[in-house]
Amino acid sequence: MPSMPKNSPAPTHPGNDEESTFLTTYDRERYPKPLVMVDLVIFALIEDALQVLLIQRGEHPFKGRWALPGGALRLNQDRSLEDAARRELQEETSVTSPYLEQLATYGGPDRDPRDWSVTVAYFALIPRDQVTLEAGTDAQDARWEPVTGTGVEPDLAFDHARILADGVNRLRAKLTYTAIGVHLLPEAFTLSELQHTFELILQEKLDKSSFRQRVRQSGFFRPLAGRMRKGSNRPAQLYAFDGRRDEAHLFFPRSPVRKRD
Amino acid sequence: MPSMPKNSPAPTHPGNDEESTFLTTYDRERYPKPLVMVDLVIFALIEDALQVLLIQRGEHPFKGRWALPGGALRLNQDRSLEDAARRELQEETSVTSPYLEQLATYGGPDRDPRDWSVTVAYFALIPRDQVTLEAGTDAQDARWEPVTGTGVEPDLAFDHARILADGVNRLRAKLTYTAIGVHLLPEAFTLSELQHTFELILQEKLDKSSFRQRVRQSGFFRPLAGRMRKGSNRPAQLYAFDGRRDEAHLFFPRSPVRKRD
DNA sequence: TCAATAGTGTCTATTAGACAGTATACA
DNA sequence: TGTATACTGTCTAATAGACACTATTGA
């Protein structure tokens, strides 16, 4: 390793000699380390209900119990936490480009019986037309489960019930001030479908004309010229979401569901 | 260990025999593990400016560079991530009960030259009257640094500039729809002081009567009967924050800083 | 023609924001 | 009495929400 002249300006990181020495002699096992996982709260609209993807654990601990999909970090493969989340998501759903957002990180000595553990939870929204795994099929180890309240019927492994509740609450909260709901719909959708999605998740009726006005004013939705949804009624204009994925912010001037008291 | 009768109902976790065996033979070093840290973005109002606490690193890597306060998890001591954050906070500021909220978690193979590393970042707000470390004193290893834009003047270690920027943005965003700003003020404050705090952080003038009306309507502020701030002007009513720490949500019916376009 | 849903218009109550006015302390 | 800041009132424009109306298709 070449030595550096004494009074050259201190290089910015990486790389003065002293630090190089430190790094080559650094003991990676100096501190005990926790187990680090990435878990996913994956939402989709299936059969007119908000559902979440669960997997049945095939290994200990909590063997046989339902859990959120996830797994340990792969240090030689993952370039970031989001990378790891995307990898897990793809393995579970084959969806390549969903809406993905970091939810929160949970850690403690008892949440996993094996070890002090940390899990970084993400939440993802899958467009309705990209859901491949059908609810109610005989897949043994994965299924979609409807969300009721802020949870699901089966008793989840680890602290996954808590994580799921946080995910549901985050989804509902963001829906009141962002356009995040579009990521549950296909590329082209009608405003009625969009409103229905909001109503389904928020469990609340919204006023049609207010909803439409705010969608218009947001500037994030583009009518698809000439493309209409047909039925035994007046045809509906199809729209596409025009914003960036994470730009759902800035949305409604007032919340679309604000109530008087 | 007592054996369990074969057809007793399966106990809920923890504890069937098979899983116990699994756990006692489990190899904790089966997966390579990342280094896990907790870092803090600690804000305070000092000399009429938003400032953030920095420490100068005494050890490699990035020895001598300024960084956010933080440190490695202590597995035998910390009962949760928030616990670890509170411990670090107390070590740095001696403040026992600040506003503390998880910000985000960052991880990757290159953000720390030692190892694949993960840091769970928290952000904290310190009341003005509990700031002990003065800006500009000769403390060698810690100082308050004014926030300009979304960062600070010195070049921070690791990816701390990014974390700080996320913290500043989170603070500004929450200020537009919550009362979070009160946690930067002492227990008793006037509405003018509160408004001034908002203006300082948002870098924007707010209308007095609108601001007061919304403070009143929020129901989170209680006038302190008979307690006034005196000066060479009409005395100002002192108020206290009445909500729970995290209840700042639900606050303004409209954002207090929403602009027309 | 009917049923069904798409889409628009009108009215009202609320309120943010602008701005000016009044109140009350100390000097 | 002057000055500084606290606090309140008034006006206007914007808009959410309620609700009713019109539009347009297939059956």
Coordinates of C-alpha atoms (C1' of nucleotides) in Angstrom, one line a residue:
Chain A
M1 CA 0.0 0.0 0.0
P2 CA 1.6 3.3 -1.1
S3 CA 2.4 5.7 1.7
M4 CA 1.1 9.3 1.6
P5 CA 3.3 12.4 1.9
K6 CA 2.9 13.9 5.3
N7 CA 1.7 17.3 4.4
S8 CA -0.5 16.7 1.4
P9 CA -4.1 17.9 2.1
A10 CA -6.1 15.4 4.1
P11 CA -8.0 13.4 1.6
T12 CA -11.7 13.1 2.0
H13 CA -13.0 9.6 2.8
P14 CA -12.2 7.0 1.8
G15 CA -8.6 6.6 2.4
N16 CA -5.9 8.0 4.6
D17 CA -3.3 5.6 5.7
E18 CA -4.3 5.5 9.4
E19 CA -7.9 4.7 8.5
S20 CA -6.8 2.0 6.0
T21 CA -4.8 0.3 8.7
F22 CA -7.8 0.6 11.1
L23 CA -10.1 -1.0 8.5
T24 CA -7.8 -3.9 7.6
T25 CA -7.4 -4.8 11.3
Y26 CA -11.0 -4.2 12.2
D27 CA -12.8 -7.1 13.8
R28 CA -16.3 -7.5 12.4
E29 CA -17.4 -9.6 15.3
R30 CA -16.4 -7.0 17.9
Y31 CA -20.0 -6.2 18.8
P32 CA -22.7 -8.9 19.1
K33 CA -25.1 -8.3 16.3
P34 CA -28.9 -8.8 16.0
L35 CA -30.6 -10.8 13.3
V36 CA -31.8 -8.5 10.6
M37 CA -34.9 -9.3 8.4
V38 CA -37.0 -7.5 5.9
D39 CA -40.8 -8.1 6.1
L40 CA -43.5 -7.0 3.7
V41 CA -47.0 -5.8 4.1
I42 CA -48.4 -6.4 0.5
F43 CA -51.8 -5.0 -0.2
A44 CA -54.1 -5.7 -3.2
L45 CA -57.7 -5.3 -4.0
I46 CA -59.2 -8.7 -4.6
E47 CA -62.9 -9.5 -4.8
D48 CA -63.8 -6.0 -3.9
A49 CA -61.9 -6.1 -0.6
L50 CA -58.6 -5.0 0.7
Q51 CA -56.4 -8.1 1.1
V52 CA -52.9 -8.7 2.4
L53 CA -50.5 -11.5 1.3
L54 CA -49.6 -14.0 4.0
I55 CA -47.3 -17.0 3.9
Q56 CA -47.4 -20.1 6.1
R57 CA -44.1 -20.7 7.8
G58 CA -42.5 -24.0 6.9
E59 CA -39.7 -23.7 9.4
H60 CA -39.2 -23.0 13.0
P61 CA -39.8 -20.7 14.8
F62 CA -43.6 -20.4 14.6
K63 CA -43.7 -23.3 12.1
G64 CA -47.1 -23.6 10.6
R65 CA -48.3 -20.2 11.6
W66 CA -49.2 -17.5 9.1
A67 CA -46.8 -14.6 8.8
L68 CA -46.0 -11.6 6.6
P69 CA -43.6 -12.6 3.8
G70 CA -40.0 -11.7 4.4
G71 CA -36.6 -13.0 5.1
A72 CA -33.1 -12.3 6.2
L73 CA -30.9 -9.8 4.5
R74 CA -28.4 -11.3 2.0
L75 CA -25.3 -9.3 2.6
N76 CA -23.5 -10.6 -0.5
Q77 CA -26.5 -9.9 -2.8
D78 CA -28.6 -7.0 -1.5
R79 CA -27.2 -3.5 -2.3
S80 CA -29.7 -1.8 0.1
L81 CA -32.7 -2.4 2.3
E82 CA -35.1 -1.5 -0.4
D83 CA -33.2 -3.9 -2.7
A84 CA -33.8 -6.7 -0.3
A85 CA -37.5 -5.7 0.0
R86 CA -37.9 -5.7 -3.8
R87 CA -36.2 -9.1 -4.0
E88 CA -38.6 -10.6 -1.4
L89 CA -41.5 -9.0 -3.1
Q90 CA -40.6 -10.4 -6.5
E91 CA -40.0 -13.9 -5.1
E92 CA -43.5 -13.8 -3.6
T93 CA -45.6 -12.1 -6.2
S94 CA -43.5 -11.8 -9.4
V95 CA -44.6 -8.2 -9.6
T96 CA -41.7 -6.2 -10.8
S97 CA -42.6 -2.6 -10.2
P98 CA -45.1 -2.1 -7.4
Y99 CA -45.5 0.9 -5.1
L100 CA -43.0 0.2 -2.3
E101 CA -42.5 2.4 0.8
Q102 CA -40.6 1.8 4.0
L103 CA -43.1 1.4 6.9
A104 CA -41.1 1.2 10.1
T105 CA -38.4 -0.9 11.8
Y106 CA -39.1 -3.1 14.8
G107 CA -36.5 -4.6 17.1
G108 CA -36.1 -6.2 20.5
P109 CA -34.7 -9.2 22.3
D110 CA -38.0 -11.2 22.4
R111 CA -39.8 -10.6 19.1
D112 CA -38.0 -13.6 17.6
P113 CA -37.2 -16.5 20.0
R114 CA -33.9 -17.2 18.2
D115 CA -32.1 -13.9 19.0
W116 CA -32.3 -10.2 19.5
S117 CA -33.8 -9.3 16.1
V118 CA -34.6 -6.3 13.9
T119 CA -37.0 -6.2 11.1
V120 CA -37.3 -3.5 8.5
A121 CA -40.9 -3.5 7.3
Y122 CA -42.0 -2.2 3.9
F123 CA -45.5 -1.8 2.5
A124 CA -46.3 -2.5 -1.1
L125 CA -49.4 -1.9 -3.3
I126 CA -50.1 -4.3 -6.1
P127 CA -52.2 -3.3 -9.1
R128 CA -55.4 -5.4 -9.3
D129 CA -54.6 -6.8 -12.7
Q130 CA -51.2 -8.0 -11.6
V131 CA -52.3 -10.2 -8.8
T132 CA -51.5 -13.8 -9.9
L133 CA -52.0 -15.8 -6.7
E134 CA -55.7 -16.1 -6.4
A135 CA -57.4 -16.0 -3.0
G136 CA -58.9 -19.3 -2.1
T137 CA -56.8 -21.5 -4.3
D138 CA -55.1 -24.5 -2.9
A139 CA -51.6 -22.9 -2.6
Q140 CA -50.4 -24.3 0.6
D141 CA -47.9 -21.8 1.7
A142 CA -49.3 -18.4 0.5
R143 CA -52.7 -16.8 0.4
W144 CA -54.4 -13.5 0.3
E145 CA -56.4 -12.7 3.4
P146 CA -59.0 -9.9 3.7
V147 CA -58.2 -7.1 6.1
T148 CA -60.9 -6.5 8.7
G149 CA -60.4 -3.5 10.9
T150 CA -56.7 -3.2 11.1
G151 CA -55.9 -6.9 11.1
V152 CA -56.6 -10.4 9.7
E153 CA -58.4 -13.4 11.1
P154 CA -55.4 -15.8 11.7
D155 CA -53.1 -15.2 14.6
L156 CA -49.8 -14.1 13.0
A157 CA -46.3 -15.1 13.9
F158 CA -43.8 -12.8 15.7
D159 CA -45.1 -9.3 16.1
H160 CA -46.6 -9.3 12.6
A161 CA -50.1 -8.4 13.8
R162 CA -48.6 -5.1 15.1
I163 CA -46.7 -4.5 11.9
L164 CA -49.8 -5.2 9.8
A165 CA -51.9 -2.9 11.9
D166 CA -49.3 -0.2 11.4
G167 CA -49.4 -0.8 7.6
V168 CA -53.2 -0.6 7.4
N169 CA -53.2 2.6 9.4
R170 CA -50.5 4.1 7.2
L171 CA -52.4 3.2 4.1
R172 CA -55.6 4.7 5.4
A173 CA -53.8 7.9 6.7
K174 CA -52.0 8.4 3.4
L175 CA -55.2 7.9 1.4
T176 CA -56.7 11.0 3.1
Y177 CA -54.1 13.3 1.8
T178 CA -52.5 11.6 -1.2
A179 CA -53.4 9.8 -4.4
I180 CA -51.6 6.6 -3.3
G181 CA -54.7 4.5 -4.0
V182 CA -54.1 4.6 -7.7
H183 CA -51.4 2.0 -7.3
L184 CA -54.0 -0.6 -6.4
L185 CA -55.7 0.0 -9.8
P186 CA -54.7 -1.0 -13.3
E187 CA -53.1 1.7 -15.5
A188 CA -56.4 2.8 -16.9
F189 CA -59.3 3.3 -14.6
T190 CA -62.5 5.4 -14.3
L191 CA -63.0 8.0 -11.6
S192 CA -65.8 5.9 -10.2
E193 CA -63.4 3.0 -9.8
L194 CA -60.9 5.3 -8.1
Q195 CA -63.6 6.6 -5.8
H196 CA -64.8 3.1 -5.0
T197 CA -61.2 2.1 -4.1
F198 CA -61.0 5.0 -1.6
E199 CA -64.4 4.1 -0.1
L200 CA -63.4 0.5 0.2
I201 CA -60.3 1.2 2.1
L202 CA -61.5 4.1 4.2
Q203 CA -64.8 2.3 4.9
E204 CA -66.6 5.5 4.3
K205 CA -68.8 7.1 1.5
L206 CA -67.3 10.1 -0.3
D207 CA -69.2 12.7 -2.2
K208 CA -68.9 12.3 -5.9
S209 CA -68.6 15.9 -7.1
S210 CA -66.1 16.9 -4.4
F211 CA -64.0 13.8 -5.2
R212 CA -64.0 14.6 -8.9
Q213 CA -63.2 18.2 -8.4
R214 CA -60.2 17.4 -6.3
V215 CA -59.0 14.8 -8.7
R216 CA -59.2 17.4 -11.4
Q217 CA -57.4 20.0 -9.4
S218 CA -54.6 17.7 -8.3
G219 CA -53.3 17.6 -11.8
F220 CA -52.1 14.1 -11.3
F221 CA -54.7 12.4 -13.5
R222 CA -54.9 12.5 -17.3
P223 CA -58.0 11.5 -19.2
L224 CA -57.2 8.9 -21.9
A225 CA -58.5 10.5 -25.1
G226 CA -61.2 8.3 -26.6
R227 CA -60.8 5.4 -24.2
M228 CA -64.0 4.6 -22.4
R229 CA -65.2 1.9 -20.1
K230 CA -68.5 0.5 -21.6
G231 CA -71.4 -1.1 -19.9
S232 CA -75.2 -1.0 -19.9
N233 CA -75.0 2.7 -18.9
R234 CA -73.3 5.9 -20.0
P235 CA -69.7 5.0 -20.9
A236 CA -67.1 6.2 -18.4
Q237 CA -64.0 8.1 -19.3
L238 CA -60.8 6.2 -18.5
Y239 CA -58.0 8.0 -16.7
A240 CA -54.3 7.3 -16.0
F241 CA -52.2 8.5 -13.1
D242 CA -49.7 11.1 -14.3
G243 CA -47.6 11.8 -11.3
R244 CA -44.5 10.2 -10.0
R245 CA -44.9 7.2 -7.8
D246 CA -44.0 9.0 -4.6
E247 CA -45.5 12.3 -5.6
A248 CA -48.9 11.5 -4.2
H249 CA -48.1 14.2 -1.7
L250 CA -49.2 17.7 -2.5
F251 CA -52.5 16.2 -3.4
F252 CA -55.8 17.5 -2.0
P253 CA -56.0 21.1 -0.9
R254 CA -58.2 19.8 1.9
S255 CA -58.4 16.2 2.8
P256 CA -60.9 14.4 0.7
V257 CA -62.6 12.9 3.7
R258 CA -62.4 15.6 6.3
K259 CA -65.5 15.6 8.4
R260 CA -67.3 18.4 10.2
D261 CA -68.0 17.9 13.8
Chain B
M1 CA -37.3 -30.9 30.0
P2 CA -40.7 -32.5 30.5
S3 CA -42.1 -34.2 27.5
M4 CA -45.6 -33.3 26.3
P5 CA -48.4 -35.8 25.8
K6 CA -48.9 -36.5 22.1
N7 CA -52.4 -35.4 21.6
S8 CA -52.7 -32.4 23.9
P9 CA -53.8 -29.3 22.0
A10 CA -50.9 -27.6 20.3
P11 CA -49.7 -24.8 22.6
T12 CA -49.3 -21.3 21.2
H13 CA -45.9 -20.0 21.0
P14 CA -43.6 -20.3 22.9
G15 CA -43.0 -23.8 23.5
N16 CA -43.7 -27.1 21.8
D17 CA -41.0 -29.7 22.1
E18 CA -39.9 -29.7 18.5
E19 CA -39.5 -25.9 18.5
S20 CA -37.6 -26.0 21.8
T21 CA -35.1 -28.5 20.3
F22 CA -34.8 -26.3 17.2
L23 CA -34.0 -23.3 19.4
T24 CA -31.4 -25.0 21.6
T25 CA -29.5 -26.2 18.6
Y26 CA -30.0 -23.0 16.5
D27 CA -26.7 -21.5 15.3
R28 CA -26.8 -17.8 15.7
E29 CA -24.1 -17.2 13.3
R30 CA -25.8 -19.1 10.5
Y31 CA -26.4 -15.9 8.5
P32 CA -23.8 -13.2 8.2
K33 CA -25.1 -10.2 10.0
P34 CA -24.9 -6.5 9.3
L35 CA -23.7 -3.9 11.8
V36 CA -26.7 -2.2 13.4
M37 CA -26.6 1.3 14.7
V38 CA -29.1 3.9 16.0
D39 CA -28.5 7.5 14.9
L40 CA -30.3 10.6 16.1
V41 CA -31.4 13.8 14.5
I42 CA -31.8 16.1 17.5
F43 CA -33.4 19.5 16.9
A44 CA -33.6 22.5 19.2
L45 CA -34.3 26.2 18.8
I46 CA -31.2 28.1 19.8
E47 CA -30.6 31.8 19.3
D48 CA -33.7 32.0 17.2
A49 CA -32.6 29.4 14.8
L50 CA -33.3 25.7 14.2
Q51 CA -30.2 23.8 15.1
V52 CA -29.1 20.2 15.1
L53 CA -26.7 18.4 17.5
L54 CA -23.5 17.1 15.9
I55 CA -20.6 15.2 17.4
Q56 CA -17.1 15.0 16.2
R57 CA -15.9 11.5 15.7
G58 CA -13.0 10.5 17.9
E59 CA -12.5 7.1 16.3
H60 CA -12.3 5.6 12.9
P61 CA -13.9 5.5 10.5
F62 CA -14.4 9.2 9.6
K63 CA -12.2 10.1 12.5
G64 CA -12.4 13.9 13.0
R65 CA -15.5 14.4 10.9
W66 CA -18.8 15.7 12.2
A67 CA -21.6 13.2 12.4
L68 CA -25.1 12.7 13.9
P69 CA -24.9 11.3 17.5
G70 CA -25.5 7.6 17.7
G71 CA -24.0 4.2 18.3
A72 CA -24.2 0.5 18.0
L73 CA -27.1 -1.4 19.6
R74 CA -26.3 -3.0 23.0
L75 CA -28.0 -6.3 22.8
N76 CA -27.6 -7.1 26.5
Q77 CA -29.0 -3.7 27.6
D78 CA -31.5 -2.4 25.1
R79 CA -35.0 -3.8 25.2
S80 CA -36.1 -2.2 21.9
L81 CA -34.8 0.2 19.2
E82 CA -36.6 3.1 20.8
D83 CA -34.8 2.2 24.1
A84 CA -31.5 2.4 22.4
A85 CA -32.4 5.7 20.9
R86 CA -33.4 7.1 24.3
R87 CA -30.2 5.8 25.8
E88 CA -28.1 7.6 23.2
L89 CA -30.2 10.7 23.5
Q90 CA -29.7 10.8 27.2
E91 CA -26.0 10.3 26.9
E92 CA -25.7 13.2 24.6
T93 CA -28.1 15.7 26.0
S94 CA -29.2 14.6 29.5
V95 CA -32.8 15.3 28.4
T96 CA -35.0 12.6 29.8
S97 CA -38.3 13.0 28.0
P98 CA -38.1 14.6 24.6
Y99 CA -40.3 14.1 21.6
L100 CA -38.9 11.1 19.9
E101 CA -40.0 9.5 16.7
Q102 CA -38.6 7.0 14.3
L103 CA -37.5 8.6 11.1
A104 CA -36.3 5.9 8.7
T105 CA -33.8 3.0 8.4
Y106 CA -30.9 3.1 6.0
G107 CA -28.7 0.2 5.0
G108 CA -26.2 -0.9 2.4
P109 CA -22.8 -2.5 1.9
D110 CA -20.9 0.8 1.4
R111 CA -22.4 3.4 3.8
D112 CA -20.0 2.3 6.5
P113 CA -16.5 1.2 5.3
R114 CA -16.3 -1.4 8.0
D115 CA -19.1 -3.6 7.0
W116 CA -22.6 -4.0 5.5
S117 CA -24.4 -1.7 7.9
V118 CA -27.9 -0.7 8.9
T119 CA -28.8 2.4 10.9
V120 CA -32.2 3.1 12.4
A121 CA -32.6 6.9 12.5
Y122 CA -34.8 8.7 15.0
F123 CA -35.6 12.3 15.3
A124 CA -36.0 14.2 18.5
L125 CA -37.2 17.6 19.6
I126 CA -35.7 19.3 22.7
P127 CA -37.5 22.0 24.5
R128 CA -35.6 25.3 24.4
D129 CA -35.2 25.5 28.1
Q130 CA -33.7 22.1 28.4
V131 CA -30.8 22.7 26.1
T132 CA -27.7 22.5 28.2
L133 CA -24.9 22.4 25.6
E134 CA -24.5 25.9 24.4
A135 CA -23.8 26.7 20.8
G136 CA -20.4 28.2 20.4
T137 CA -18.8 26.9 23.6
D138 CA -15.5 25.2 23.5
A139 CA -16.9 21.7 23.8
Q140 CA -14.6 19.7 21.5
D141 CA -16.7 16.8 20.6
A142 CA -20.3 18.1 20.4
R143 CA -21.9 21.2 19.2
W144 CA -25.2 22.7 17.9
E145 CA -25.1 23.6 14.3
P146 CA -27.8 25.8 12.5
V147 CA -29.8 24.2 9.8
T148 CA -29.7 26.0 6.5
G149 CA -32.0 24.7 3.8
T150 CA -32.1 21.0 4.6
G151 CA -28.5 20.6 5.8
V152 CA -25.6 22.0 7.8
E153 CA -22.4 23.6 6.8
P154 CA -19.9 20.9 7.7
D155 CA -19.5 17.8 5.5
L156 CA -21.0 14.9 7.6
A157 CA -19.7 11.4 8.0
F158 CA -21.3 8.3 6.5
D159 CA -24.6 9.2 4.8
H160 CA -25.6 11.5 7.6
A161 CA -26.2 14.4 5.3
R162 CA -29.0 12.4 3.7
I163 CA -30.4 11.3 7.0
L164 CA -30.4 14.9 8.3
A165 CA -32.1 16.1 5.1
D166 CA -34.8 13.5 5.6
G167 CA -35.2 14.7 9.2
V168 CA -35.5 18.3 8.3
N169 CA -38.1 17.5 5.6
R170 CA -40.1 15.3 8.0
L171 CA -40.1 18.1 10.6
R172 CA -41.3 20.7 8.1
A173 CA -43.9 18.4 6.6
K174 CA -45.3 17.5 10.0
L175 CA -45.4 21.1 11.1
T176 CA -47.9 21.8 8.3
Y177 CA -50.5 19.4 9.7
T178 CA -49.6 18.8 13.3
A179 CA -48.8 20.7 16.5
I180 CA -45.4 19.0 16.8
G181 CA -43.6 22.4 17.0
V182 CA -44.7 22.8 20.7
H183 CA -42.1 20.2 21.7
L184 CA -39.4 22.8 20.9
L185 CA -40.9 25.3 23.4
P186 CA -41.0 25.2 27.2
E187 CA -44.1 24.0 29.0
A188 CA -45.6 27.5 29.0
F189 CA -45.5 29.7 25.9
T190 CA -47.4 32.4 24.3
L191 CA -49.2 32.0 21.0
S192 CA -46.9 34.5 19.4
E193 CA -43.9 32.4 20.5
L194 CA -45.6 29.3 19.0
Q195 CA -46.4 31.1 15.7
H196 CA -42.8 32.4 15.6
T197 CA -41.5 28.8 16.0
F198 CA -43.6 27.7 13.1
E199 CA -42.4 30.7 11.0
L200 CA -38.8 30.0 11.8
I201 CA -38.9 26.4 10.8
L202 CA -41.1 26.8 7.8
Q203 CA -39.3 29.9 6.7
E204 CA -42.6 31.6 5.9
K205 CA -44.9 34.2 7.4
L206 CA -48.2 33.0 8.8
D207 CA -51.4 35.0 9.3
K208 CA -51.9 35.8 13.0
S209 CA -55.7 35.5 13.2
S210 CA -55.8 32.3 11.1
F211 CA -53.1 30.8 13.2
R212 CA -54.9 31.6 16.5
Q213 CA -58.2 30.4 15.3
R214 CA -56.7 27.0 14.4
V215 CA -54.8 26.7 17.6
R216 CA -58.1 27.4 19.4
Q217 CA -60.1 24.9 17.3
S218 CA -57.5 22.1 17.7
G219 CA -58.4 21.8 21.3
F220 CA -54.8 20.8 22.1
F221 CA -53.9 24.1 23.8
R222 CA -55.0 25.2 27.3
P223 CA -54.6 28.8 28.5
L224 CA -52.8 28.9 31.9
A225 CA -55.2 30.9 34.0
G226 CA -53.6 34.1 35.3
R227 CA -50.2 33.3 33.9
M228 CA -49.0 36.0 31.5
R229 CA -45.7 36.9 29.8
K230 CA -44.9 40.5 30.7
G231 CA -43.0 43.1 28.7
S232 CA -43.2 46.7 27.6
N233 CA -46.5 45.9 25.9
R234 CA -49.8 44.2 26.5
P235 CA -49.1 41.0 28.5
A236 CA -49.5 37.8 26.6
Q237 CA -51.5 34.8 27.8
L238 CA -49.4 31.8 28.5
Y239 CA -50.6 28.4 27.1
A240 CA -49.7 24.8 27.6
F241 CA -49.9 21.9 25.2
D242 CA -52.7 19.6 26.3
G243 CA -52.5 16.7 23.9
R244 CA -50.5 13.5 24.0
R245 CA -47.1 13.6 22.6
D246 CA -47.9 11.8 19.4
E247 CA -51.4 13.2 19.1
A248 CA -50.3 16.1 17.1
H249 CA -52.2 14.4 14.3
L250 CA -55.8 15.4 13.8
F251 CA -54.6 18.9 14.2
F252 CA -55.5 21.6 11.7
P253 CA -58.8 21.2 9.7
R254 CA -56.8 22.7 6.9
S255 CA -53.1 22.9 6.8
P256 CA -52.0 26.1 8.5
V257 CA -49.7 27.1 5.7
R258 CA -51.6 26.0 2.6
K259 CA -51.1 28.3 -0.3
R260 CA -53.4 29.3 -3.1
D261 CA -51.9 29.0 -6.5
Chain C
dT1 C1' -88.8 3.0 -22.5
dC2 C1' -86.3 1.6 -18.4
dA3 C1' -82.3 0.8 -15.6
dA4 C1' -78.0 2.0 -14.4
dT5 C1' -74.2 4.5 -13.9
dA6 C1' -71.5 8.8 -15.7
dG7 C1' -71.0 13.3 -15.2
dT8 C1' -72.5 18.4 -14.0
dG9 C1' -74.7 22.3 -11.6
dT10 C1' -76.4 24.8 -7.7
dC11 C1' -76.7 26.1 -3.0
dT12 C1' -74.9 26.7 1.6
dA13 C1' -71.9 26.6 5.5
dT14 C1' -67.3 26.9 6.7
dT15 C1' -63.0 29.0 6.8
dA16 C1' -58.3 30.7 5.3
dG17 C1' -56.2 34.8 4.6
dA18 C1' -55.9 39.9 4.3
dC19 C1' -56.0 43.7 6.9
dA20 C1' -57.5 46.9 10.1
dG21 C1' -58.9 47.9 14.4
dT22 C1' -58.8 47.8 19.7
dA23 C1' -56.5 46.6 24.3
dT24 C1' -52.9 47.0 27.6
dA25 C1' -48.7 46.9 29.3
dC26 C1' -44.0 49.8 30.3
dA27 C1' -41.2 53.9 29.5
Chain D
dT1 C1' -48.5 60.2 25.8
dG2 C1' -45.9 57.1 22.8
dT3 C1' -44.6 52.6 21.4
dA4 C1' -44.8 47.9 21.1
dT5 C1' -47.0 43.9 21.0
dA6 C1' -51.4 41.2 22.3
dC7 C1' -55.6 40.2 20.7
dT8 C1' -60.1 40.7 18.0
dG9 C1' -63.3 41.8 14.3
dT10 C1' -64.7 42.2 9.5
dC11 C1' -64.7 41.2 4.7
dT12 C1' -63.9 38.3 0.8
dA13 C1' -62.7 34.4 -2.0
dA14 C1' -62.3 29.6 -2.1
dT15 C1' -64.3 25.2 -1.5
dA16 C1' -66.2 20.9 0.8
dG17 C1' -70.3 18.7 1.1
dA18 C1' -75.2 17.9 0.1
dC19 C1' -78.2 17.0 -3.3
dA20 C1' -80.5 17.2 -7.5
dC21 C1' -80.2 17.3 -12.2
dT22 C1' -78.9 15.9 -17.0
dA23 C1' -76.4 12.5 -20.3
dT24 C1' -75.7 8.3 -22.5
dT25 C1' -75.4 3.7 -23.1
dG26 C1' -77.4 -1.5 -23.3
dA27 C1' -81.3 -4.3 -22.5

